[in-house]
mmCIF file of C-alpha atoms in Angstrom:
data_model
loop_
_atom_site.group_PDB
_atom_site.id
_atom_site.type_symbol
_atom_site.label_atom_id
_atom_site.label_comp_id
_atom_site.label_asym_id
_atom_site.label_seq_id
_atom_site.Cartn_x
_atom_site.Cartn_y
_atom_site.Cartn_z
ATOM 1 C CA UNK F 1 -61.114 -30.723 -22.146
ATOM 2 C CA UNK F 2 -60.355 -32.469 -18.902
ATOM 3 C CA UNK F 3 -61.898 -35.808 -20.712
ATOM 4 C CA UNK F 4 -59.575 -36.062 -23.505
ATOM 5 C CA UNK F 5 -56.290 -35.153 -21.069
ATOM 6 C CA UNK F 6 -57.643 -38.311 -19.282
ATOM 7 C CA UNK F 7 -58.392 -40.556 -22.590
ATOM 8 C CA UNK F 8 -55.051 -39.488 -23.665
ATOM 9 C CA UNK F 9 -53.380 -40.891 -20.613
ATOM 10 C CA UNK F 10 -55.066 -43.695 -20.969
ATOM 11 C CA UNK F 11 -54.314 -44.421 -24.670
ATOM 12 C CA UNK F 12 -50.487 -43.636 -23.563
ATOM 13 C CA UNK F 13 -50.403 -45.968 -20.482
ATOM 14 C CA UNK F 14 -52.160 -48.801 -23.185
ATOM 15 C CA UNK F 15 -49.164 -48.097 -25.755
ATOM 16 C CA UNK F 16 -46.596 -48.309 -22.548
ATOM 17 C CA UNK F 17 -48.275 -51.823 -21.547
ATOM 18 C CA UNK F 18 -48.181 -53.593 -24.713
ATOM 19 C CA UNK F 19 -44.546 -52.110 -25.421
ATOM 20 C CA UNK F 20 -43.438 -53.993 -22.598
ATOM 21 C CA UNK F 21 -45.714 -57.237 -23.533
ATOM 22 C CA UNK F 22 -43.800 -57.233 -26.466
ATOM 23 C CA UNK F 23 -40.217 -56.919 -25.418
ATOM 24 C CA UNK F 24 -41.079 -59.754 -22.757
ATOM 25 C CA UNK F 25 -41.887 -62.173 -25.723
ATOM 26 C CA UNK F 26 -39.262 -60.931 -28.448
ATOM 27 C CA UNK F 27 -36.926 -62.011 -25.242
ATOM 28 C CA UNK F 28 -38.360 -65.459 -24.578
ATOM 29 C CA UNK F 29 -38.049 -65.746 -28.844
ATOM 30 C CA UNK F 30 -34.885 -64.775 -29.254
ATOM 31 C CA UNK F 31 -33.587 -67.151 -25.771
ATOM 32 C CA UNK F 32 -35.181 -70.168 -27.382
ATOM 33 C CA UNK F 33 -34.435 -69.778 -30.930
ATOM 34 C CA UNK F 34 -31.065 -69.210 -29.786
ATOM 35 C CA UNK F 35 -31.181 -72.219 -27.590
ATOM 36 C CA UNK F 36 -32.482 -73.961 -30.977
ATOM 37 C CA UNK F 37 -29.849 -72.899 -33.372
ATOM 38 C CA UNK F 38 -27.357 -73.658 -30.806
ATOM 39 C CA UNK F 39 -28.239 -77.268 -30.591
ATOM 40 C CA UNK F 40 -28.903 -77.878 -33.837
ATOM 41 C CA UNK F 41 -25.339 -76.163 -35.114
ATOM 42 C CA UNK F 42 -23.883 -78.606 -32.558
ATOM 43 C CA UNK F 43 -25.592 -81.557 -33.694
ATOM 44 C CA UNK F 44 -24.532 -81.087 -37.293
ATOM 45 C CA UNK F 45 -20.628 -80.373 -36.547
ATOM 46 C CA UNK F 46 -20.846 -83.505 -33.996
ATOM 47 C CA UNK F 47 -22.300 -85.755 -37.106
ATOM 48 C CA UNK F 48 -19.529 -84.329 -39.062
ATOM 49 C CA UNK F 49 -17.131 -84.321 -36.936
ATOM 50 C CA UNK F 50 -17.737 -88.367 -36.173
ATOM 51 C CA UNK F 51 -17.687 -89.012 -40.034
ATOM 52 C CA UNK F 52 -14.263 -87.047 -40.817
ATOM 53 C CA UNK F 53 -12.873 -89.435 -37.822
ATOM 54 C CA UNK F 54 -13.687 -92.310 -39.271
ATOM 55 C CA UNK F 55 -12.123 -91.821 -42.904
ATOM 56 C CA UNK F 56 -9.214 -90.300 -41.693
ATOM 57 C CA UNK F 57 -8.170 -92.631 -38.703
ATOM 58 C CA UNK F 58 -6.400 -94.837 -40.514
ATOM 59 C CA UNK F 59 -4.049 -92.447 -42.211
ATOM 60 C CA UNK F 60 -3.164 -90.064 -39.455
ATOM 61 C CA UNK F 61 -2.625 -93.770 -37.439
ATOM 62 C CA UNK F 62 0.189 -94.714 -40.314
ATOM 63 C CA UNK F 63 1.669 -91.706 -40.774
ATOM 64 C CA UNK F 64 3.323 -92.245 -37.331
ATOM 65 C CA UNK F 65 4.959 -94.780 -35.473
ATOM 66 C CA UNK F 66 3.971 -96.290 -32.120
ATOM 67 C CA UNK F 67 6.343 -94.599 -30.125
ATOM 68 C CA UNK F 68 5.783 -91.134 -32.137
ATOM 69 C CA UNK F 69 2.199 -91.240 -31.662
ATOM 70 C CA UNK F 70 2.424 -92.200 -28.096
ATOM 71 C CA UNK F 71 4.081 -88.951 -27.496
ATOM 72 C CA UNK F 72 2.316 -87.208 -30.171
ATOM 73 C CA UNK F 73 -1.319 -87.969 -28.117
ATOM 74 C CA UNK F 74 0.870 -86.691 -24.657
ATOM 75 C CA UNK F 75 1.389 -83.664 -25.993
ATOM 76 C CA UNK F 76 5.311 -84.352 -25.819
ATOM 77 C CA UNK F 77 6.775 -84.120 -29.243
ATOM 78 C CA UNK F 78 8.764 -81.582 -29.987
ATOM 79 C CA UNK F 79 7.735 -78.681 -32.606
ATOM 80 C CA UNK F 80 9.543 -76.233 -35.073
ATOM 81 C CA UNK F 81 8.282 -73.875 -32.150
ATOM 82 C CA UNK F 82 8.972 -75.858 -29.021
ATOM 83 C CA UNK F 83 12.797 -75.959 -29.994
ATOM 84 C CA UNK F 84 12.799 -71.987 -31.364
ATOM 85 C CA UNK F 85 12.814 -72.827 -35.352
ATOM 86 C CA UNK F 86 10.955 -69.686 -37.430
ATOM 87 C CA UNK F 87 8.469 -72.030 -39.506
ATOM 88 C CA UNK F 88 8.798 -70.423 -43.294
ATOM 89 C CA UNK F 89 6.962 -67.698 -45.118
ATOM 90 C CA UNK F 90 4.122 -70.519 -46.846
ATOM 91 C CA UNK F 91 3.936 -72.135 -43.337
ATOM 92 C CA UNK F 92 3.299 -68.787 -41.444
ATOM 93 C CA UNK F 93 0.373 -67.819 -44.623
ATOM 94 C CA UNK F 94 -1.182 -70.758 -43.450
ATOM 95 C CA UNK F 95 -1.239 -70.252 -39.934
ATOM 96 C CA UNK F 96 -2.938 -66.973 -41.048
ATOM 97 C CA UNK F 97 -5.318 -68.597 -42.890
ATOM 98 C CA UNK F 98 -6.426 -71.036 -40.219
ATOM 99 C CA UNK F 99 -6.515 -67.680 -37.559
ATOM 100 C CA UNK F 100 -8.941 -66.260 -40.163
ATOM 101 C CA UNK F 101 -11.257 -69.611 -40.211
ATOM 102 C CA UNK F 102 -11.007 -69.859 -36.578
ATOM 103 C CA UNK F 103 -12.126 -66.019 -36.282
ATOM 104 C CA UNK F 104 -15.253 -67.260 -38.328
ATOM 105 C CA UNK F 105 -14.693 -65.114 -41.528
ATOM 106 C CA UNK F 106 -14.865 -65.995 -45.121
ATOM 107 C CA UNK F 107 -12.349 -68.526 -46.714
ATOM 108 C CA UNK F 108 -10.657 -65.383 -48.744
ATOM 109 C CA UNK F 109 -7.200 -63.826 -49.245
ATOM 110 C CA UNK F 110 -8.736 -60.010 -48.300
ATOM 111 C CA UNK F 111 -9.723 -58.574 -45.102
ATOM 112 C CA UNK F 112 -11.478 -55.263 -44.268
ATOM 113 C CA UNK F 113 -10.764 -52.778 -40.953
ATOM 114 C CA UNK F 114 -13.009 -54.670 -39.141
ATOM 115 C CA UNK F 115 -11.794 -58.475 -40.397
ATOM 116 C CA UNK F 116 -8.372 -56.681 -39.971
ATOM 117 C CA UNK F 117 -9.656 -56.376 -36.527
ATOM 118 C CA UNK F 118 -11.012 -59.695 -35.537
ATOM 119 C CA UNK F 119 -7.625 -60.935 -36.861
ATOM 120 C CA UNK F 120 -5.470 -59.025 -34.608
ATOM 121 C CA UNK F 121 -7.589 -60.386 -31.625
ATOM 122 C CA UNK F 122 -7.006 -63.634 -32.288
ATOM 123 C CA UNK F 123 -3.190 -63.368 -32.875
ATOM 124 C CA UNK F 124 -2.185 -61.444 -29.592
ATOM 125 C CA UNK F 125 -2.700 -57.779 -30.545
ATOM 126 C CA UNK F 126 -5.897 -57.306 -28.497
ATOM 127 C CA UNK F 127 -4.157 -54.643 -26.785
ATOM 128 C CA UNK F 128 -3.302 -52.291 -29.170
ATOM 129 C CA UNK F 129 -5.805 -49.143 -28.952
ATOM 130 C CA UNK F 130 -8.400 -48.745 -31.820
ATOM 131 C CA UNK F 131 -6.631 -46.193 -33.387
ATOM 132 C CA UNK F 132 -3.262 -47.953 -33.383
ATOM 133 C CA UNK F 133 -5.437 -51.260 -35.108
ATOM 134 C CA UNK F 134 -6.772 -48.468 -37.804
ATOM 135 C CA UNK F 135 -3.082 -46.769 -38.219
ATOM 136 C CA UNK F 136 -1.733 -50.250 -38.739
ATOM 137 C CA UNK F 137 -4.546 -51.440 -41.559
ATOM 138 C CA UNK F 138 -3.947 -48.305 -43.344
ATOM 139 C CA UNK F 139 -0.429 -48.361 -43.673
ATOM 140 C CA UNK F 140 -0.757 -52.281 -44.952
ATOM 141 C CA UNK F 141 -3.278 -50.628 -47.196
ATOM 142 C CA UNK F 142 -1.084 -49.212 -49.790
ATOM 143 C CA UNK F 143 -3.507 -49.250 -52.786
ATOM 144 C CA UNK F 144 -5.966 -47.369 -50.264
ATOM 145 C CA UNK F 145 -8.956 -49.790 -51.734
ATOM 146 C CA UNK F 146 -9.988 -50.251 -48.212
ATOM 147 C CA UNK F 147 -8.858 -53.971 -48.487
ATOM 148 C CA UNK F 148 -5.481 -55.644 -47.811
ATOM 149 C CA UNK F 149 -4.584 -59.186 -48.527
ATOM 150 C CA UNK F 150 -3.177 -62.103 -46.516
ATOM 151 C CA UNK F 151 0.596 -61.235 -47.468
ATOM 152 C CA UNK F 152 0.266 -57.473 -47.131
ATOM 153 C CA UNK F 153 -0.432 -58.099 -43.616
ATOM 154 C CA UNK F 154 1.806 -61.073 -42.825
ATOM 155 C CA UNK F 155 4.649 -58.154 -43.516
ATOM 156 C CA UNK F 156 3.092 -55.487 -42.297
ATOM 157 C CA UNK F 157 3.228 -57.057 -38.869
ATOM 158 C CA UNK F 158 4.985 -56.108 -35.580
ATOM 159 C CA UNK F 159 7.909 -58.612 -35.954
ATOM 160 C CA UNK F 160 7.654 -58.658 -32.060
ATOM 161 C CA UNK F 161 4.305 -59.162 -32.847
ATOM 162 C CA UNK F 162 3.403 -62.568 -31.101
ATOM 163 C CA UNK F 163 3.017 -63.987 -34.483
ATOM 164 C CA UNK F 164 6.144 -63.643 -34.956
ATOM 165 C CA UNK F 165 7.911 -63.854 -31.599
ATOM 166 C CA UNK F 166 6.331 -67.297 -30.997
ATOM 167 C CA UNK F 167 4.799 -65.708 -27.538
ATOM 168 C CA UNK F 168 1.885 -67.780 -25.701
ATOM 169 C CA UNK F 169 -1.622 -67.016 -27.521
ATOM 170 C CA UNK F 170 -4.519 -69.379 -27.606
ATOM 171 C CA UNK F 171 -4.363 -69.562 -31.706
ATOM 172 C CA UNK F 172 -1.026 -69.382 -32.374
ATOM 173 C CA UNK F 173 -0.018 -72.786 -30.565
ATOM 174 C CA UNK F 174 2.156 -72.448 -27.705
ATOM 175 C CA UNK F 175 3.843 -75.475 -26.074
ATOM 176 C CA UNK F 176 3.789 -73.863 -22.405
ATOM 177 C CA UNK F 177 0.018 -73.125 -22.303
ATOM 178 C CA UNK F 178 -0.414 -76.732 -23.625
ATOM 179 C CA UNK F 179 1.654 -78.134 -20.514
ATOM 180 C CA UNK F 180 -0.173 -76.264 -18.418
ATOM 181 C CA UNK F 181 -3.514 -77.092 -19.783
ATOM 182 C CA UNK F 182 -2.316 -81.122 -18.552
ATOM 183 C CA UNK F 183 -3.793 -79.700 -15.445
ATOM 184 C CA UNK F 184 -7.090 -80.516 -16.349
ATOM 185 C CA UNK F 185 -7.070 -82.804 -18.075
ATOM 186 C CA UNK F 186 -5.101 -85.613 -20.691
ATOM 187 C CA UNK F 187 -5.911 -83.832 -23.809
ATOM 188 C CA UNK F 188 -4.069 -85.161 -27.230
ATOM 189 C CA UNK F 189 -2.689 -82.395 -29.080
ATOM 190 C CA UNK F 190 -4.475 -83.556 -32.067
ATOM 191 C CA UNK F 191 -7.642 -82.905 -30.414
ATOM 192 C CA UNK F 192 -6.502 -79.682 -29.664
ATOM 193 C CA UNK F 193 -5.408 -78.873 -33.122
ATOM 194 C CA UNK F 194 -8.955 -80.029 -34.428
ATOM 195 C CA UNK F 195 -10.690 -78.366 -31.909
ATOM 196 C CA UNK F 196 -9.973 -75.118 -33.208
ATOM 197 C CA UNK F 197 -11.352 -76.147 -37.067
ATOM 198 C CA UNK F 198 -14.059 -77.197 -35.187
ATOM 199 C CA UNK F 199 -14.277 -73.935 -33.408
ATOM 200 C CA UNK F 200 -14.217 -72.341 -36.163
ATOM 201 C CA UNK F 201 -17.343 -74.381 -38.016
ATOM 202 C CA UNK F 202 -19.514 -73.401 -34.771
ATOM 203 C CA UNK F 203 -19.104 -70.039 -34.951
ATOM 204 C CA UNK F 204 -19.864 -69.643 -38.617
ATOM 205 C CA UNK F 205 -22.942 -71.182 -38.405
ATOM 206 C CA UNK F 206 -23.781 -68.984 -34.713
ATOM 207 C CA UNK F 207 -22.488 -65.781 -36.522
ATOM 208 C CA UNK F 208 -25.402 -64.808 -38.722
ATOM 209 C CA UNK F 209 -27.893 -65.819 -36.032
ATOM 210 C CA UNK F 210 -25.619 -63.634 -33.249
ATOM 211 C CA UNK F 211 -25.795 -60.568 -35.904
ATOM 212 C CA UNK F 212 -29.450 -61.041 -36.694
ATOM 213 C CA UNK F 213 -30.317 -60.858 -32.712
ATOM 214 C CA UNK F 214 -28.062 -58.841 -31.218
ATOM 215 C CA UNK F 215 -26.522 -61.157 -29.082
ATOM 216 C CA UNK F 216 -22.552 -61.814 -29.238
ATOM 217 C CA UNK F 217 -22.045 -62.790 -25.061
ATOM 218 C CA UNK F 218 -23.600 -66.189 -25.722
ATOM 219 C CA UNK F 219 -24.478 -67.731 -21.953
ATOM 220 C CA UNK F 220 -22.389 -65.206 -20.258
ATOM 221 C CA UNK F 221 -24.788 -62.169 -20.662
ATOM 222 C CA UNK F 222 -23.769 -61.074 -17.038
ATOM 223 C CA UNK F 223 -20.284 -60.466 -18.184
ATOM 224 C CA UNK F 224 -18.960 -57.241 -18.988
ATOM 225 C CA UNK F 225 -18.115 -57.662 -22.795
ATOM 226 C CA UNK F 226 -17.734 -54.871 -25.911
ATOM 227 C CA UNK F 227 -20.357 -54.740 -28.380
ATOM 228 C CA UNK F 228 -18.271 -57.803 -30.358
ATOM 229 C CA UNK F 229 -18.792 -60.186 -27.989
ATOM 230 C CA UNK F 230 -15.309 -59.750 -26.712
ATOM 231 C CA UNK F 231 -14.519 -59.919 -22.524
ATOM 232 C CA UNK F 232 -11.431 -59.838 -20.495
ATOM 233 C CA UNK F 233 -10.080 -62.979 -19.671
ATOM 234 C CA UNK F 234 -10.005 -61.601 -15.690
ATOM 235 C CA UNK F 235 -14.076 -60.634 -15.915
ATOM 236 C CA UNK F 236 -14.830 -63.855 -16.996
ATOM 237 C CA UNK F 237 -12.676 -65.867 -14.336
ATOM 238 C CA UNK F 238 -14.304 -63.591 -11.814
ATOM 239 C CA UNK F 239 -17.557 -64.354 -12.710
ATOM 240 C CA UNK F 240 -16.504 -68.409 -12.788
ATOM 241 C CA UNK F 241 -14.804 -67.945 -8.804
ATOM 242 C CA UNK F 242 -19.217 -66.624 -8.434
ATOM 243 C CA UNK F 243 -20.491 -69.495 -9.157
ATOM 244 C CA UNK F 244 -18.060 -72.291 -8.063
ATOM 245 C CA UNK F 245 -15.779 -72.806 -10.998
ATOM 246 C CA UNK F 246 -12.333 -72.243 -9.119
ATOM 247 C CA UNK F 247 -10.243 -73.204 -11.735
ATOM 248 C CA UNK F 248 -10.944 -71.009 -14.357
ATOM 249 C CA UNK F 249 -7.628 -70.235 -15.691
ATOM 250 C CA UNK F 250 -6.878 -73.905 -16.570
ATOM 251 C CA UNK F 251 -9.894 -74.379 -18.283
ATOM 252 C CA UNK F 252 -9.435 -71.435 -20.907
ATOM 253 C CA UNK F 253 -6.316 -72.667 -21.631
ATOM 254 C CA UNK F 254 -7.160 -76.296 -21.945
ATOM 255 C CA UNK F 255 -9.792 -74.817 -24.401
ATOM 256 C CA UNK F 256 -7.156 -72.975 -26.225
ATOM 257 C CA UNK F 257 -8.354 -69.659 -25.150
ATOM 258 C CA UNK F 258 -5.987 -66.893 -24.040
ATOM 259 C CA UNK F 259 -6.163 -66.615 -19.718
ATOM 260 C CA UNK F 260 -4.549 -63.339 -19.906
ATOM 261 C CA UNK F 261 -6.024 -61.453 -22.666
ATOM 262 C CA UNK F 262 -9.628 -61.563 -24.316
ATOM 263 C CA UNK F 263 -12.362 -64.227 -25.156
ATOM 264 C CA UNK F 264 -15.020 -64.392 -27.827
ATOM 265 C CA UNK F 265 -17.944 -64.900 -25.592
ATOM 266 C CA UNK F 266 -19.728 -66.766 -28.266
ATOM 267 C CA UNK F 267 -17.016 -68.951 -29.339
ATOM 268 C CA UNK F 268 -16.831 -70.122 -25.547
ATOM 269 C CA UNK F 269 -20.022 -70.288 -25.167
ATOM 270 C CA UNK F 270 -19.830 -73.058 -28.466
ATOM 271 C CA UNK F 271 -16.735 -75.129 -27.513
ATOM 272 C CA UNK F 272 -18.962 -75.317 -24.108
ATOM 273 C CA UNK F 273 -21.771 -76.998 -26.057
ATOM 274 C CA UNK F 274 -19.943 -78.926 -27.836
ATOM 275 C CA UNK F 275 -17.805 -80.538 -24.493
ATOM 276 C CA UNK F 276 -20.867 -81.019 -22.958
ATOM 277 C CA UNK F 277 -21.648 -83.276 -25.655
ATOM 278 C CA UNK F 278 -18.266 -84.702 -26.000
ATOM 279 C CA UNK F 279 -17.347 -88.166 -23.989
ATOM 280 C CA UNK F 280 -13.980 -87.608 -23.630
ATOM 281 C CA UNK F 281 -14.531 -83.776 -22.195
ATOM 282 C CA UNK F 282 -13.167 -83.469 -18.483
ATOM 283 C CA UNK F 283 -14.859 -83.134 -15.174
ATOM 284 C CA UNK F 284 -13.788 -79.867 -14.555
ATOM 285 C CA UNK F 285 -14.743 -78.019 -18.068
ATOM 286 C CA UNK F 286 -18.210 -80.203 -17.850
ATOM 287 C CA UNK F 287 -19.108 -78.828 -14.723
ATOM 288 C CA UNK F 288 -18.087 -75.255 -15.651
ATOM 289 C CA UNK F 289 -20.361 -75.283 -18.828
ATOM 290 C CA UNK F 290 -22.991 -76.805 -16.370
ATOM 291 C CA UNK F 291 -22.198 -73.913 -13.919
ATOM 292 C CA UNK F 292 -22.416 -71.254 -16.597
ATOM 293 C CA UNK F 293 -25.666 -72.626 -18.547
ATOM 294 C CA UNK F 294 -27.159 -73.099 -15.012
ATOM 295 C CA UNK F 295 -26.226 -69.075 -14.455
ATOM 296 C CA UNK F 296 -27.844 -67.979 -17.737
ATOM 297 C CA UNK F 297 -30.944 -69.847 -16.931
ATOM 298 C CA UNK F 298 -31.283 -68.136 -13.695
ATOM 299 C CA UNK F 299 -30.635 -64.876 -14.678
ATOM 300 C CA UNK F 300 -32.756 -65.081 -17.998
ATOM 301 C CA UNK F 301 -35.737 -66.283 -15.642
ATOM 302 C CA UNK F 302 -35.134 -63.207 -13.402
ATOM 303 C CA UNK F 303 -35.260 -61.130 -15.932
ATOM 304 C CA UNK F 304 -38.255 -62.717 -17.196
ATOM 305 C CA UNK F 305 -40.106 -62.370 -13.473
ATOM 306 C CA UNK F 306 -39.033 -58.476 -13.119
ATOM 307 C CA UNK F 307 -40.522 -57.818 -16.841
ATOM 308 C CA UNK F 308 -43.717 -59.948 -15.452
ATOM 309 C CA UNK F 309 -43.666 -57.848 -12.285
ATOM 310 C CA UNK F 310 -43.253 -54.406 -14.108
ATOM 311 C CA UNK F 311 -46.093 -55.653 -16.572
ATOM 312 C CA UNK F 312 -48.188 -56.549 -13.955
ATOM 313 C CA UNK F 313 -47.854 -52.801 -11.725
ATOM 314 C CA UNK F 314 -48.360 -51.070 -15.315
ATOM 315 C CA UNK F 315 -51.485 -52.602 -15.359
ATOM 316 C CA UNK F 316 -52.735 -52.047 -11.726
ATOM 317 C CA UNK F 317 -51.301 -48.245 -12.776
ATOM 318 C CA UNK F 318 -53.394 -49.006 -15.979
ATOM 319 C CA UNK F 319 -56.777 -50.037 -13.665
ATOM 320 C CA UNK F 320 -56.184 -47.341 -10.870
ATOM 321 C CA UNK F 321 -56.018 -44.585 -13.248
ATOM 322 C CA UNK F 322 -59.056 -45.897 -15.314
ATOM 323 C CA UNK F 323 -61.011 -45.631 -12.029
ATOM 324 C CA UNK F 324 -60.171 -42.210 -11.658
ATOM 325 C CA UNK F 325 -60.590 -40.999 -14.988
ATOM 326 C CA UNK F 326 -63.770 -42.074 -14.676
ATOM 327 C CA UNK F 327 -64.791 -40.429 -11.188
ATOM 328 C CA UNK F 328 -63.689 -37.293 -13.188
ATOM 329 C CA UNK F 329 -65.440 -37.896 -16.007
ATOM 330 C CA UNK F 330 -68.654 -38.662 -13.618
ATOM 331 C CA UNK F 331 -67.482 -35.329 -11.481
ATOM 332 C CA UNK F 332 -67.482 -33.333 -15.043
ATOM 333 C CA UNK F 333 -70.517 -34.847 -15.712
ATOM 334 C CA UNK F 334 -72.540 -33.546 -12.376
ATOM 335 C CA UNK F 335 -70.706 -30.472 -12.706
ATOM 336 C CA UNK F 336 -72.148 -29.650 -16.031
ATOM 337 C CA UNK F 337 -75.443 -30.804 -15.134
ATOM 338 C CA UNK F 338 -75.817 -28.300 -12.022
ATOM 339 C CA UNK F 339 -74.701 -25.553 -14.673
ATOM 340 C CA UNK F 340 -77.489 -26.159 -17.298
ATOM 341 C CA UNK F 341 -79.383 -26.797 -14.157
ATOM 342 C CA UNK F 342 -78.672 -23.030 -12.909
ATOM 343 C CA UNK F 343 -79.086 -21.468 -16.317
ATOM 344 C CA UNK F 344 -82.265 -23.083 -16.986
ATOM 345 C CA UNK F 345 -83.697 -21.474 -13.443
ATOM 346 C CA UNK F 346 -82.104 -18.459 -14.102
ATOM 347 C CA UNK F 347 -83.655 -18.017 -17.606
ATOM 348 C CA UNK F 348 -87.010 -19.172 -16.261
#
């Protein structure tokens, strides 16, 4: 009996040991093909990117004058926003539209609760509980098909909503965040404006990969985030001021992500890539993605080395215990033998 307790324990301490062998290389997988993807996505949108600048140079260059796109590049032309005009109701679809691209959904007219969601993130009602998002989507729903379309919610919105209000949010194109975004560097606004198509084109082709493995927090695992990917703006300059990047709020906003609300971990983690890549990216968001990839790196090794250490005691545990399994069974062994020993001299 005492035998197979012991070749149980072992069998369960063998099970334990190649468990953990095989979360330690699903982890070094999923980091590398997620290293892969990333650089490969990146790649692609760079290549296209460089080809959609060079057929449409020449007519963005005549569509303005010198002086116009002198101030255009500062960042200094006025806007229907910068001088308080309400842009009209096929200007503000749009603008919904491109918030839906640059949330990475589909190109369609319909959004779910959870598109419904995303959307609200992205257009400065990250604040509103759960249940006020779900209250919201179901009294836009009026059909109650589960769906509502791009118009249903474009009046269904808060109109002090900042959609509507014209208040500071990374998608919605605020003059004052781009000012203060001249910080860090000499961005043109047309960059900006592309930057968030672009944005958008990254995370579509991350988003399947980030639902297939789990992982929505990009390089900035150590962050607290929700199960979307999602972080407060204030976690992730904290965890910037830990590693050297003192500037943190500039650089969100010279991103065109929201300071004071929440960021998409893996869309940062993207426009990151992609400036790293980028010539004209500044000093100061260069060495923050630096800073950050360097802090992934480090942490993903650690974690690496305590999952080696653990696997290495488990089998020590593994050896020590096989040792004295077997002095038991060898212990059982003489034990039985001095029993037939002192029945067979009893019986004689």
């Amino acid at each position: 009996m005492i035998v197979i307790v012991m070749i149980i324990i072992i069998i369960i301490v063998v099970v334990v040991v190649v468990v953990v062998v095989v979360v330690v290389v699903v982890v070094v997988v999923v980091v590398v093909v997620e290293v892969v993807v990333v650089v490969d996505v990146v790649n692609k949108h760079m290549k296209r990117r460089r080809q959609a600048r060079g057929e449409h140079q020449s007519p963005m260059k005549s569509s303005l004058g010198p002086e116009e796109e002198t101030y255009e590049a500062q960042g200094m032309l006025p806007t229907e926003e910068d001088v308080g005009a309400v842009p009209d109701e096929p200007a503000k679809l749009q603008q919904l539209r491109d918030v839906c691209r640059q949330a990475g959904l589909p190109d369609t007219d319909t959004l779910n609760l959870a598109q419904f969601a995303a959307v609200c993130a992205h257009i400065g009602l990250d604040s509103m509980k759960d249940q006020g998002i779900k209250d919201l989507f179901f009294t836009m729903d009026t059909d109650s098909d589960g769906l509502i379309s791009l118009p249903e919610m474009m009046t269904g919105l808060p109109k002090s909503s900042p959609f509507y209000s014209g208040v500071s949010h990374p998608h919605l194109g605020s003059s004052s965040r781009r000012h203060s975004a001249g910080r860090v560097a000499s961005r043109s606004r047309s960059r900006s404006r592309t930057r968030a198509t672009d944005r958008a084109g990254v995370s579509s082709g991350t988003l399947t990969h980030n639902y297939f493995s789990g992982d929505f927090s990009g390089v900035f695992s150590t962050v607290k985030h929700n199960p979307d990917g999602f972080a407060e703006a204030s976690d992730l300059l904290d965890f910037w001021e830990g590693v050297g990047v003192t500037d943190g709020a500039d650089i969100l906003a010279a991103l065109d992500f929201n300071p004071q609300g929440k960021v998409k971990l893996a869309d940062l983690t993207a426009v990151l890539s992609e400036e790293l890549l980028s010539l004209a990216a500044s000093e100061q968001v260069r060495s923050a993605a630096i800073l950050s990839f360097q802090h992934e790196v480090r942490h993903l090794k650690s974690a690496a080395e305590q999952a080696e250490a653990e696997k290495k005691k488990l089998r020590l545990d593994l050896s020590e215990s096989t040792a004295h399994n077997a002095l038991l069974a060898r212990e059982v062994d003489d034990r039985h033998a001095q029993l037939d020993s002192s029945w067979e001299k009893r019986l004689v």
